[in-house]
Coordinates of C-alpha atoms in Angstrom, one line a residue:
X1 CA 50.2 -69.5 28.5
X2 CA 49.0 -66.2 26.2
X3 CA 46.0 -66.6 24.6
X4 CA 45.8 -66.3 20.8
X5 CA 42.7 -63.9 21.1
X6 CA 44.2 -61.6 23.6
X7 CA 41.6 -61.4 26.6
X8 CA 43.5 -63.5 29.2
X9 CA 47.2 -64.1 29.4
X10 CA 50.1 -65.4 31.7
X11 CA 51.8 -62.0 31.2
X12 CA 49.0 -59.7 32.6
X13 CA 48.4 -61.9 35.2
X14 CA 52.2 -61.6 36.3
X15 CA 51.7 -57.8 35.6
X16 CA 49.0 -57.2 37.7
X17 CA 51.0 -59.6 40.4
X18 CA 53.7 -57.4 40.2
X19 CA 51.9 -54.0 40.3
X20 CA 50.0 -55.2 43.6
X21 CA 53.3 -56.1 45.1
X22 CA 54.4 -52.9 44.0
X23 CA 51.6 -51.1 45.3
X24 CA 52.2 -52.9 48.5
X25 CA 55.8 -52.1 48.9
X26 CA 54.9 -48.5 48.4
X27 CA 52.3 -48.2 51.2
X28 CA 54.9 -50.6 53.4
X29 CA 57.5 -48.1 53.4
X30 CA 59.1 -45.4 55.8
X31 CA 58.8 -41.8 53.9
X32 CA 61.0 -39.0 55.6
X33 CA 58.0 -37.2 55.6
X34 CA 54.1 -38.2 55.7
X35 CA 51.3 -35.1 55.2
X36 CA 47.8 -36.9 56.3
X37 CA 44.5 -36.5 55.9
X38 CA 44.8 -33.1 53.9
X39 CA 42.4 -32.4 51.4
X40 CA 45.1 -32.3 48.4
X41 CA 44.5 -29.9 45.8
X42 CA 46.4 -30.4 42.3
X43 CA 45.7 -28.3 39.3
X44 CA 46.6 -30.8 36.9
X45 CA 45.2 -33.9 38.0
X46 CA 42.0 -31.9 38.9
X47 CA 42.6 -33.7 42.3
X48 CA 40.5 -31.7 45.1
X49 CA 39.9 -34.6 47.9
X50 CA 41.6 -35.6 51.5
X51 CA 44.9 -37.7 50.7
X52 CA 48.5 -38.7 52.5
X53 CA 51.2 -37.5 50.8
X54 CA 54.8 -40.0 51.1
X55 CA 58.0 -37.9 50.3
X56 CA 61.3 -39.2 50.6
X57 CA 64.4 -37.5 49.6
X58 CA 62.9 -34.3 48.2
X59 CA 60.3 -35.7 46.0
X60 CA 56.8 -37.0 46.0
X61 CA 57.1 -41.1 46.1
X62 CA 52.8 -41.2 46.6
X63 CA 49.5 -39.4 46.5
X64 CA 46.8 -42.2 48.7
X65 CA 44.1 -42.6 50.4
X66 CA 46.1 -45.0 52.3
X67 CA 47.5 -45.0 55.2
X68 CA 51.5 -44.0 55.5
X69 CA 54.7 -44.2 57.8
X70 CA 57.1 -41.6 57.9
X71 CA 59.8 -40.3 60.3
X72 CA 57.7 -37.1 60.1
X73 CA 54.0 -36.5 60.4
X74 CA 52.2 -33.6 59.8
X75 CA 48.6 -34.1 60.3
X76 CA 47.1 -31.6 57.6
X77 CA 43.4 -32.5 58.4
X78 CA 40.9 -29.7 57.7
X79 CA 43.3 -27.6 55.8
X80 CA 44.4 -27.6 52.3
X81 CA 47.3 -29.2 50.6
X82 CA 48.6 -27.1 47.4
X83 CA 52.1 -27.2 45.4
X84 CA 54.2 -24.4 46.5
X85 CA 53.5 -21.2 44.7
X86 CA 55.5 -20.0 42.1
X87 CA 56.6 -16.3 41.9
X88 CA 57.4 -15.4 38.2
X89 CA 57.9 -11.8 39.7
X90 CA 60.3 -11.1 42.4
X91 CA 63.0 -8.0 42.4
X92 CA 63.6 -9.0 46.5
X93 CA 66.3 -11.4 46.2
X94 CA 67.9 -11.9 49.5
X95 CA 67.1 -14.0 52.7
X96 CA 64.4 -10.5 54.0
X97 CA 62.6 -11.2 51.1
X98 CA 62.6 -14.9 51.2
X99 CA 61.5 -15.0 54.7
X100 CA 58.7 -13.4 53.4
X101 CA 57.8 -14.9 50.9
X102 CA 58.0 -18.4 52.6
X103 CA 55.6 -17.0 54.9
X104 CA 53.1 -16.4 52.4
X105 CA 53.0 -19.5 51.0
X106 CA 55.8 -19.2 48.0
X107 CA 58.5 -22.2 47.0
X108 CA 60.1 -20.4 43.6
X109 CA 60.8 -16.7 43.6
X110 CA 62.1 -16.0 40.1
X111 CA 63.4 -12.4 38.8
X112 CA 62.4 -12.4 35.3
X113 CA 61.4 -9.0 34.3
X114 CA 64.8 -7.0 35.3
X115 CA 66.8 -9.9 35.0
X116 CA 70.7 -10.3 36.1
X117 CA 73.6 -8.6 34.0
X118 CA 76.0 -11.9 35.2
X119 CA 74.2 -15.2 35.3
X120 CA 77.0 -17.1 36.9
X121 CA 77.8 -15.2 39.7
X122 CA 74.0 -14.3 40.6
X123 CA 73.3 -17.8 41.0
X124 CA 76.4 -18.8 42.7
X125 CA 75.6 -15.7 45.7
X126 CA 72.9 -18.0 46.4
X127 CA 74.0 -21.6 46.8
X128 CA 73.1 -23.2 49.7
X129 CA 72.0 -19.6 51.5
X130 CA 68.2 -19.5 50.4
X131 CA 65.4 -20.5 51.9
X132 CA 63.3 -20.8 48.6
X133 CA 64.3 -22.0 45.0
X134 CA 65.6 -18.8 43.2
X135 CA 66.3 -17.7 39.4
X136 CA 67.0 -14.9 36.9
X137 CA 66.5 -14.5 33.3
X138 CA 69.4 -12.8 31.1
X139 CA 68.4 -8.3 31.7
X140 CA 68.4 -6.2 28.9
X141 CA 68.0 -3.5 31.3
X142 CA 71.2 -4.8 33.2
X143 CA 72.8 -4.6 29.4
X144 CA 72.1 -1.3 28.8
X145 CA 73.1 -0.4 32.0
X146 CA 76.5 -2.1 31.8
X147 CA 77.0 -0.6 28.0
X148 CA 76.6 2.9 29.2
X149 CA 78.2 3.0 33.0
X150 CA 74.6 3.8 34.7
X151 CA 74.8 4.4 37.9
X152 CA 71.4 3.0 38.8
X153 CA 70.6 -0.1 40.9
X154 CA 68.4 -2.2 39.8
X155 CA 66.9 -0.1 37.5
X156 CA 68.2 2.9 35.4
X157 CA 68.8 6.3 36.5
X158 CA 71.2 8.0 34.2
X159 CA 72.4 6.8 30.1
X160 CA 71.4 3.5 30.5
X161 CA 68.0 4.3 29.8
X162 CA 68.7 7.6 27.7
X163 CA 71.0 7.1 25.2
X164 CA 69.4 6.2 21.5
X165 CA 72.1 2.4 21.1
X166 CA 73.5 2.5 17.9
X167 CA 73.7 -1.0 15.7
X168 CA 77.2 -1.5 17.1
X169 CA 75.4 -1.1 20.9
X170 CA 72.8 -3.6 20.1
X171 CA 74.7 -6.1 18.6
X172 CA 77.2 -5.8 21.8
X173 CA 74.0 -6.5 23.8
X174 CA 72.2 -9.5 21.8
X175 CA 75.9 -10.8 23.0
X176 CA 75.1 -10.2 26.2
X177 CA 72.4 -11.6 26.4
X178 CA 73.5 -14.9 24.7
X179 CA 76.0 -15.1 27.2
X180 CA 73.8 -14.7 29.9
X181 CA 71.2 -17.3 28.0
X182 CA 74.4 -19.4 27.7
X183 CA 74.8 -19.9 31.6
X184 CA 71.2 -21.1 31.8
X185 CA 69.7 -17.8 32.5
X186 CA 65.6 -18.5 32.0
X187 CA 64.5 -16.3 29.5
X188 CA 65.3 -12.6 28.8
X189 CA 64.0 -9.7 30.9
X190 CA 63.2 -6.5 29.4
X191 CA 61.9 -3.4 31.1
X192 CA 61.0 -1.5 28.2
X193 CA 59.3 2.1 30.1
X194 CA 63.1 2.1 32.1
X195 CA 64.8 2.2 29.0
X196 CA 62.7 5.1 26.7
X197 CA 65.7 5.2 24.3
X198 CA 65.3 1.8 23.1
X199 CA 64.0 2.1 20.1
X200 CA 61.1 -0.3 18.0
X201 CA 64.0 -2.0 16.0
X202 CA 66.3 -2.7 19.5
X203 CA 63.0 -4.4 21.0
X204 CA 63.3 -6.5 18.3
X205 CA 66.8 -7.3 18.0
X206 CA 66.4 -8.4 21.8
X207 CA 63.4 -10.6 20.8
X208 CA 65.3 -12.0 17.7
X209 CA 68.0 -13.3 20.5
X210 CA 65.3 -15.2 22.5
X211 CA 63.8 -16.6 19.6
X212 CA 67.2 -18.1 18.9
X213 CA 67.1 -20.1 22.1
X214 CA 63.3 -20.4 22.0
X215 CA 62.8 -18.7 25.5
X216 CA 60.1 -16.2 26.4
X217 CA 60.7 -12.4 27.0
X218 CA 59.4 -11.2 30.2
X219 CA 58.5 -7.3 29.2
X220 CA 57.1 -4.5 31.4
X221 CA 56.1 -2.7 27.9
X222 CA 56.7 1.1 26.9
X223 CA 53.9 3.0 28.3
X224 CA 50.3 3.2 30.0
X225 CA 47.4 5.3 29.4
X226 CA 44.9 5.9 26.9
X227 CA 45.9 8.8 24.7
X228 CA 48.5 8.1 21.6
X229 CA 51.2 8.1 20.9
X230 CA 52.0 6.3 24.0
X231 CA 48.9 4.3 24.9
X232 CA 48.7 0.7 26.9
X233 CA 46.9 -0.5 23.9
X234 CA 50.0 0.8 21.5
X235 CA 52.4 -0.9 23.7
X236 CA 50.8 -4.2 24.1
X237 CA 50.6 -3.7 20.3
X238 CA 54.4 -3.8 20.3
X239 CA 55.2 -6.5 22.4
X240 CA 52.8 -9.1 20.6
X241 CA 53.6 -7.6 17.5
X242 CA 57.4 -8.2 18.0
X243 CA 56.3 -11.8 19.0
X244 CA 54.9 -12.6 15.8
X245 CA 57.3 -11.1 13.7
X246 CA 60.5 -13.4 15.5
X247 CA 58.5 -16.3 17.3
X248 CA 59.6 -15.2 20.3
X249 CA 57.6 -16.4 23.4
X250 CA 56.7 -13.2 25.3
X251 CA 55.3 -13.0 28.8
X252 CA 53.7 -9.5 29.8
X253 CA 54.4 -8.5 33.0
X254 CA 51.6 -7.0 35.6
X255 CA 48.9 -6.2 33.0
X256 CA 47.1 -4.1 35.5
X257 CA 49.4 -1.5 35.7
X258 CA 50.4 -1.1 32.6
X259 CA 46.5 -1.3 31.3
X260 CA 45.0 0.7 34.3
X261 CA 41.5 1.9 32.2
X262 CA 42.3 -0.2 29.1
X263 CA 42.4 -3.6 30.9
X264 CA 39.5 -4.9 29.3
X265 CA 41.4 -3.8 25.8
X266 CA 44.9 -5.2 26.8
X267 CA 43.5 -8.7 28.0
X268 CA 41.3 -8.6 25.1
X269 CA 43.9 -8.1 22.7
X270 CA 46.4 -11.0 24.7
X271 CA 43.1 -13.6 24.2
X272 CA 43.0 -12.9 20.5
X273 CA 46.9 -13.1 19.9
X274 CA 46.6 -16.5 21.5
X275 CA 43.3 -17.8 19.8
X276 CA 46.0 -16.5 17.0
X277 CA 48.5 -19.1 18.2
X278 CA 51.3 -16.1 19.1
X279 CA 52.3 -17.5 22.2
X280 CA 51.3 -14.7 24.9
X281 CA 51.0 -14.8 28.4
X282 CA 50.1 -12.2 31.4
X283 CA 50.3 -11.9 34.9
X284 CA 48.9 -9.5 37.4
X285 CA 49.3 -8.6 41.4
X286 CA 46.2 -8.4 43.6
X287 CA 46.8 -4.8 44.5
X288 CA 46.0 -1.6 42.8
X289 CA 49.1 0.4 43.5
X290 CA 52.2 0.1 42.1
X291 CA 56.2 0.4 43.0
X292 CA 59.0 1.7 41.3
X293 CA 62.3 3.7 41.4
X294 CA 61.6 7.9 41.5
X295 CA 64.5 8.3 40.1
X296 CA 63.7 6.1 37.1
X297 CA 62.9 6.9 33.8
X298 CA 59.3 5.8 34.4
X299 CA 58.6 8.7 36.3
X300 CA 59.4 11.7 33.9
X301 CA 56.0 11.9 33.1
X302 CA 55.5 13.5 36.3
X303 CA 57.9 16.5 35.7
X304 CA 55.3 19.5 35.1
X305 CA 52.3 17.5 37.1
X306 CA 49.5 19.1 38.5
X307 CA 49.5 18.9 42.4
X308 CA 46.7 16.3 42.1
X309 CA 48.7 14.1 39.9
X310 CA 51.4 14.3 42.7
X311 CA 49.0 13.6 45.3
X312 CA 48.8 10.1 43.7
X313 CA 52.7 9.2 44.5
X314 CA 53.7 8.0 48.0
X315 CA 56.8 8.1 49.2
X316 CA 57.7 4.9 50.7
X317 CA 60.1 5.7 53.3
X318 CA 57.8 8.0 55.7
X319 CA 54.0 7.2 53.8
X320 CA 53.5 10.8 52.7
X321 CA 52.0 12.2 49.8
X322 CA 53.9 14.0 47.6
X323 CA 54.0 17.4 46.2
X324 CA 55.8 19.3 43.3
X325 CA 58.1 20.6 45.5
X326 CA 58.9 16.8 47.6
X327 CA 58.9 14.9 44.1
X328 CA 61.8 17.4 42.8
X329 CA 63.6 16.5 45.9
X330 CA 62.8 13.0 46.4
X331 CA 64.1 12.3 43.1
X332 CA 67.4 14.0 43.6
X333 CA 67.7 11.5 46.7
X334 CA 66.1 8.5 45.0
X335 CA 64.4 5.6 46.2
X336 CA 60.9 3.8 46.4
X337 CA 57.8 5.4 45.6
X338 CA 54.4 4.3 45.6
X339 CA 52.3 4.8 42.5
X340 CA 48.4 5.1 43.4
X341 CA 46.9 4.7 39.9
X342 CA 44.7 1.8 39.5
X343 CA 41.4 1.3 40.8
X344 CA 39.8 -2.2 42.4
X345 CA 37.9 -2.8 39.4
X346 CA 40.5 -3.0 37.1
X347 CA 43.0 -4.9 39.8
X348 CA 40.0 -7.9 39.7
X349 CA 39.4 -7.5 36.2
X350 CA 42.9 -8.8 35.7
X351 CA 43.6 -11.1 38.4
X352 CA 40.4 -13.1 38.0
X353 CA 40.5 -13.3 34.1
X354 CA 41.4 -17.2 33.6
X355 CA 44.3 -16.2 31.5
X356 CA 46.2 -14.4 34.0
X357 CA 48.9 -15.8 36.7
X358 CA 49.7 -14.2 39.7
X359 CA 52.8 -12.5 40.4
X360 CA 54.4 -10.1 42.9
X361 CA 56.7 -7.8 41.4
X362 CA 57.9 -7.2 45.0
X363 CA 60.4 -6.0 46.9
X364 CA 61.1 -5.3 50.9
X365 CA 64.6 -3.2 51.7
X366 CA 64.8 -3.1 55.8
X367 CA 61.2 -3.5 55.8
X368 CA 60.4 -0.8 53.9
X369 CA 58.4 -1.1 49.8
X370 CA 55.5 -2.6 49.2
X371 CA 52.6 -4.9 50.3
X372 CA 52.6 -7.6 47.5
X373 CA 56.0 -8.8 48.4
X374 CA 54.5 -10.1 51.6
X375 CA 51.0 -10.8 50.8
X376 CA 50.3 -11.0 47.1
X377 CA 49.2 -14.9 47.4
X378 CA 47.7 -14.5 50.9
X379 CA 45.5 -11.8 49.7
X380 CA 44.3 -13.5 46.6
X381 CA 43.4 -16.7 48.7
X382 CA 41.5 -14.2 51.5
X383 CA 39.7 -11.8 49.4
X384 CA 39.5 -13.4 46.4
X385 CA 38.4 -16.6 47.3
X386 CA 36.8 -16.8 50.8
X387 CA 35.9 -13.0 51.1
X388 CA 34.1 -12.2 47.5
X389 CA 33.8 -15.5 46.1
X390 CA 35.6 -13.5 42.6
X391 CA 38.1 -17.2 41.9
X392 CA 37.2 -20.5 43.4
X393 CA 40.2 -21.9 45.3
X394 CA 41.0 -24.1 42.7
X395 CA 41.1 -21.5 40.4
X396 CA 43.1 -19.8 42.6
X397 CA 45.7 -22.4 42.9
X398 CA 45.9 -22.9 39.3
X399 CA 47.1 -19.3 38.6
X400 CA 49.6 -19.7 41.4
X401 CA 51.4 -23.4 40.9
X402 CA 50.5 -24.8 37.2
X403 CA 50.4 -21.8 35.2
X404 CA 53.4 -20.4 36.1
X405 CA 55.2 -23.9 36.0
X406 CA 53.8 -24.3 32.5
X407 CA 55.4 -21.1 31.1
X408 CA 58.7 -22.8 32.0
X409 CA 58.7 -26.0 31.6
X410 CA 59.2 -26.2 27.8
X411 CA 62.9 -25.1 28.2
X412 CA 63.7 -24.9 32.1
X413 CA 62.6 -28.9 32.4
X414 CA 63.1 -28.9 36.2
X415 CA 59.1 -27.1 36.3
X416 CA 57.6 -30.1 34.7
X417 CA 58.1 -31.2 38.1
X418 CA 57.0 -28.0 40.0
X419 CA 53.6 -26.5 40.3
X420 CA 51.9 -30.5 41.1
X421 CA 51.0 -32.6 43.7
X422 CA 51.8 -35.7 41.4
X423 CA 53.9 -38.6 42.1
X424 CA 57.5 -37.7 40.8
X425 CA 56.8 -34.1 41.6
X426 CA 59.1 -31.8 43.5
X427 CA 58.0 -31.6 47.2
X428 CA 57.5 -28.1 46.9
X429 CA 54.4 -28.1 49.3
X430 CA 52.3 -25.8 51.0
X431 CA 50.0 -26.4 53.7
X432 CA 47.0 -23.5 54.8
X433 CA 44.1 -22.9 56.8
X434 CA 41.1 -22.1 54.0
X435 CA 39.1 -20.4 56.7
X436 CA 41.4 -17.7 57.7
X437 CA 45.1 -17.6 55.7
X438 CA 44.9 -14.1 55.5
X439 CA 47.3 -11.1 54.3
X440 CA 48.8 -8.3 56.7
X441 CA 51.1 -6.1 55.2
X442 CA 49.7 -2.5 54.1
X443 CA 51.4 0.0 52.5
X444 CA 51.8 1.5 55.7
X445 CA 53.3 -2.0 57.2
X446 CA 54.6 -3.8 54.1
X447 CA 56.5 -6.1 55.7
X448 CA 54.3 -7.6 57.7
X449 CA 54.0 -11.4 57.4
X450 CA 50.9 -13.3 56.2
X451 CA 49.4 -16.1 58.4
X452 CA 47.3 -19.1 58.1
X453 CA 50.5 -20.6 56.1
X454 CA 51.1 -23.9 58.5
X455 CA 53.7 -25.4 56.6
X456 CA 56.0 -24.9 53.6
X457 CA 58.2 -27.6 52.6
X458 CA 60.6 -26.7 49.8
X459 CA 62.1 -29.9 48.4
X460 CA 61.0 -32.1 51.3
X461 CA 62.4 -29.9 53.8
X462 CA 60.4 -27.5 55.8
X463 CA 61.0 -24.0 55.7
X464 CA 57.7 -23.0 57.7
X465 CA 56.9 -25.0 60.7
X466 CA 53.3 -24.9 62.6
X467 CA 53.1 -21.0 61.2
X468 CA 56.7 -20.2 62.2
X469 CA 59.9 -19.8 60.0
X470 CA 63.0 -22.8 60.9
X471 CA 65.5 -21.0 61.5
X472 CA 69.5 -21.9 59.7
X473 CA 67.8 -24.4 56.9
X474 CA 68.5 -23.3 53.5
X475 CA 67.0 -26.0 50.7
X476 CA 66.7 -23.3 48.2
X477 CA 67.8 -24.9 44.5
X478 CA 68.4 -22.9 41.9
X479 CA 65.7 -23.1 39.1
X480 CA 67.9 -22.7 35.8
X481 CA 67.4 -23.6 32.3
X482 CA 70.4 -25.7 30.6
X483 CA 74.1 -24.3 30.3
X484 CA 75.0 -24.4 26.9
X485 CA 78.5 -23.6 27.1

């Protein structure tokens, strides 16, 4: 019988009946896997305590202090239980790099600055062959370079990034990219300092196209320094400024090295645009050196250098410095070069800022490139957090799992159930030692793997075993935002 005034009745007494049973039948049953006694860290939830975890068929079924069954065990007690870190940064799209990045701790490796030229068959190359969940946005870059035959890789080495695109050659790439955004492509990548040509209006032509489809632009903007024209405060400028003029999302790539000195500027500048309401957002790597193509357009600012400028490049393949003479030669040859240009200052200014996620930007070719790709998340959990105390580890987590995921999940749903340790939540886990998860690779080593990771479970299945990699498992999904056609 219900009560007329509402404090007692028949029905919440069968409700709270049903929602012990519930309760009951939830703690009563066999999970494919149980992780016990961790101590369960989830941004969102502001969870930080010890908990079992019950996943069965890929997903989180429970978060408890109770005890659980499973077919699987892991006891996780005295180490920390964290979503799987999501990479908004990754140009190493193959099963090298995802080895590595397992190992340091990552669940989503995403290439959203260069992009793919064709969605489709990026994405099919990797059914049921990676070891982590993989995506693309729709590449401007990859546009140019398929409107002008470049002969570049991934990145621009010829017309592609040369040639001044007439309205006729921007309107064939806003098709482009539609077609690209059409096949569920997650945003569009832009590389704006690998294509010089591009004028202000083509930027914006390429932002008016993801403002039809309401998806971010992931930008590595025009320039870096501090003297105009061609300042990192000018081409910060740009990209916001191109935001707010189409409504465009965009998502800066690496702030630290395209700000170097005029960090505290840049981030400046992103907190107002966002107190502003333009919707901005940053990432940075925890290193102070950078990685690109020699051959690229990004490094004419080095013809006519002085020999200490050149001293400052590195030339991945055999670690020397170069000269005049080794650049012009080097670049002939093409390949990887490391750009020594930041300083440790401005590295933590970025990566500890609260509005900054963490992201790569790396890439490993027969073990050869650059540290991040192995180590970025490693680092930031061993110097960052245990070393100089710069993030707390929740902190730390949050710029690696929820932020990202939150960029996303507006119109690639699938990451309203990543970056969480929630019931209903992807069991995209990751399980680590605190006291000594540490980094390895170096510039002179980059492909060394980082430790302390015990186990990785990408949807439910484990890709990292007791610190090891399983060998011929391949759970990888692909992380794609909604075909339209």
């Amino acid at each position: 019988m219900i009560c007329i005034n509402g404090r007692t009745s028949g029905f919440r007494l069968l409700f709270g009946v049903w929602l012990a049973l519930f309760a009951v039948s939830v703690l009563a049953q066999q999970f494919d896997t149980v992780i016990a006694n961790g101590r369960v860290i989830d941004p969102e939830s502001g969870t930080d305590a010890v908990r079992n975890i019950g996943i069965l068929d890929g997903e989180i079924v429970t978060v408890t202090s109770a005890s659980l069954a499973g077919d699987r065990v892991i006891d996780a007690s005295g180490q920390v239980v964290a979503p799987g870190f999501i990479d908004l940064h990754v140009h190493g799209q193959d099963d090298e790099n995802y080895r590595l990045k397992a190992l340091d701790g990552v669940t989503t490796a995403l290439e959203l600055e260069a992009g793919v030229g064709d969605v489709d068959a990026w994405y099919a190359a990797r059914v049921g062959r990676s070891l982590v969940n993989y995506g693309a946005s729709a590449g401007h870059i990859a546009a140019r370079m398929s409107l002008y035959d470049d002969p570049g890789g991934l990145l621009p080495s010829g017309d592609g990034g040369r040639i001044v695109a007439s309205q006729t050659d921007i309107d064939t790439m806003k098709a482009m990219l539609r077609d690209g955004l059409d096949a569920g492509a997650i945003g569009v990548g832009m590389g704006i300092q690998y294509t010089p040509a591009a004028t202000r209006w083509e930027i914006l032509e390429m932002f008016r196209v993801a403002a039809e489809y309401d998806v971010p632009v992931f930008v590595h903007v025009r320039d870096f320094g501090t003297e105009e024209p061609g300042s990192s405060v000018e081409s910060i400028h740009e990209v916001i400024g191109a935001s707010a003029i189409t409504g465009a999302p965009v998502h800066i790539v690496h702030i630290n090295s395209v700000s170097l000195e005029s960090t505290p500027q840049t981030l400046q500048m992103v907190s107002e645009a966002r107190a502003q309401g333009i919707d901005v957002s940053t990432e940075a790597y925890p290193y102070s050196a950078g990685m690109t193509s020699i051959e690229s357009a990004l490094l004419d600012m080095f013809e006519g250098a002085t020999d200490e400028e050149y001293a400052t490049l590195q030339w991945v393949a055999t670690g020397e410095r170069l000269t005049a003479e080794t650049f012009r030669q080097f670049r002939q040859q093409g390949g990887p070069v490391i750009l020594h240009l930041n300083t440790p200052e401005m590295e933590a200014l970025a990566v500890t800022n609260p509005i900054v996620a963490i992201a790569s930007d790396g890439s490993i070719s027969q073990g050869a490139g650059h540290p991040r790709q192995a180590g970025t998340f490693a680092r930031v959990l061993a110097h960052y957090v245990r070393e100089t105390g710069q993030l707390t580890l929740f902190e730390a987590i949050r710029k690696m799992t929820l932020m990202p995921a939150r960029r996303l999940e507006s119109f690639v749903p699938q990451f309203s159930n990543k970056g969480r340790i929630s019931e209903g939540a992807d069991a995209d886990i990751v399980v680590f030692n605190a006291d000594s998860v540490q980094d390895r690779s170096t510039y002179e080593n980059p492909a060394a793997a980082s430790e302390g990771f015990s186990w990785v479970l990408v949807g439910g299945v484990p890709v990292v075993e007791d610190g090891t990699l399983v060998d011929d498992v391949f759970p990888g999904a692909p992380a794609r935002a909604p075909v339209r056609r």
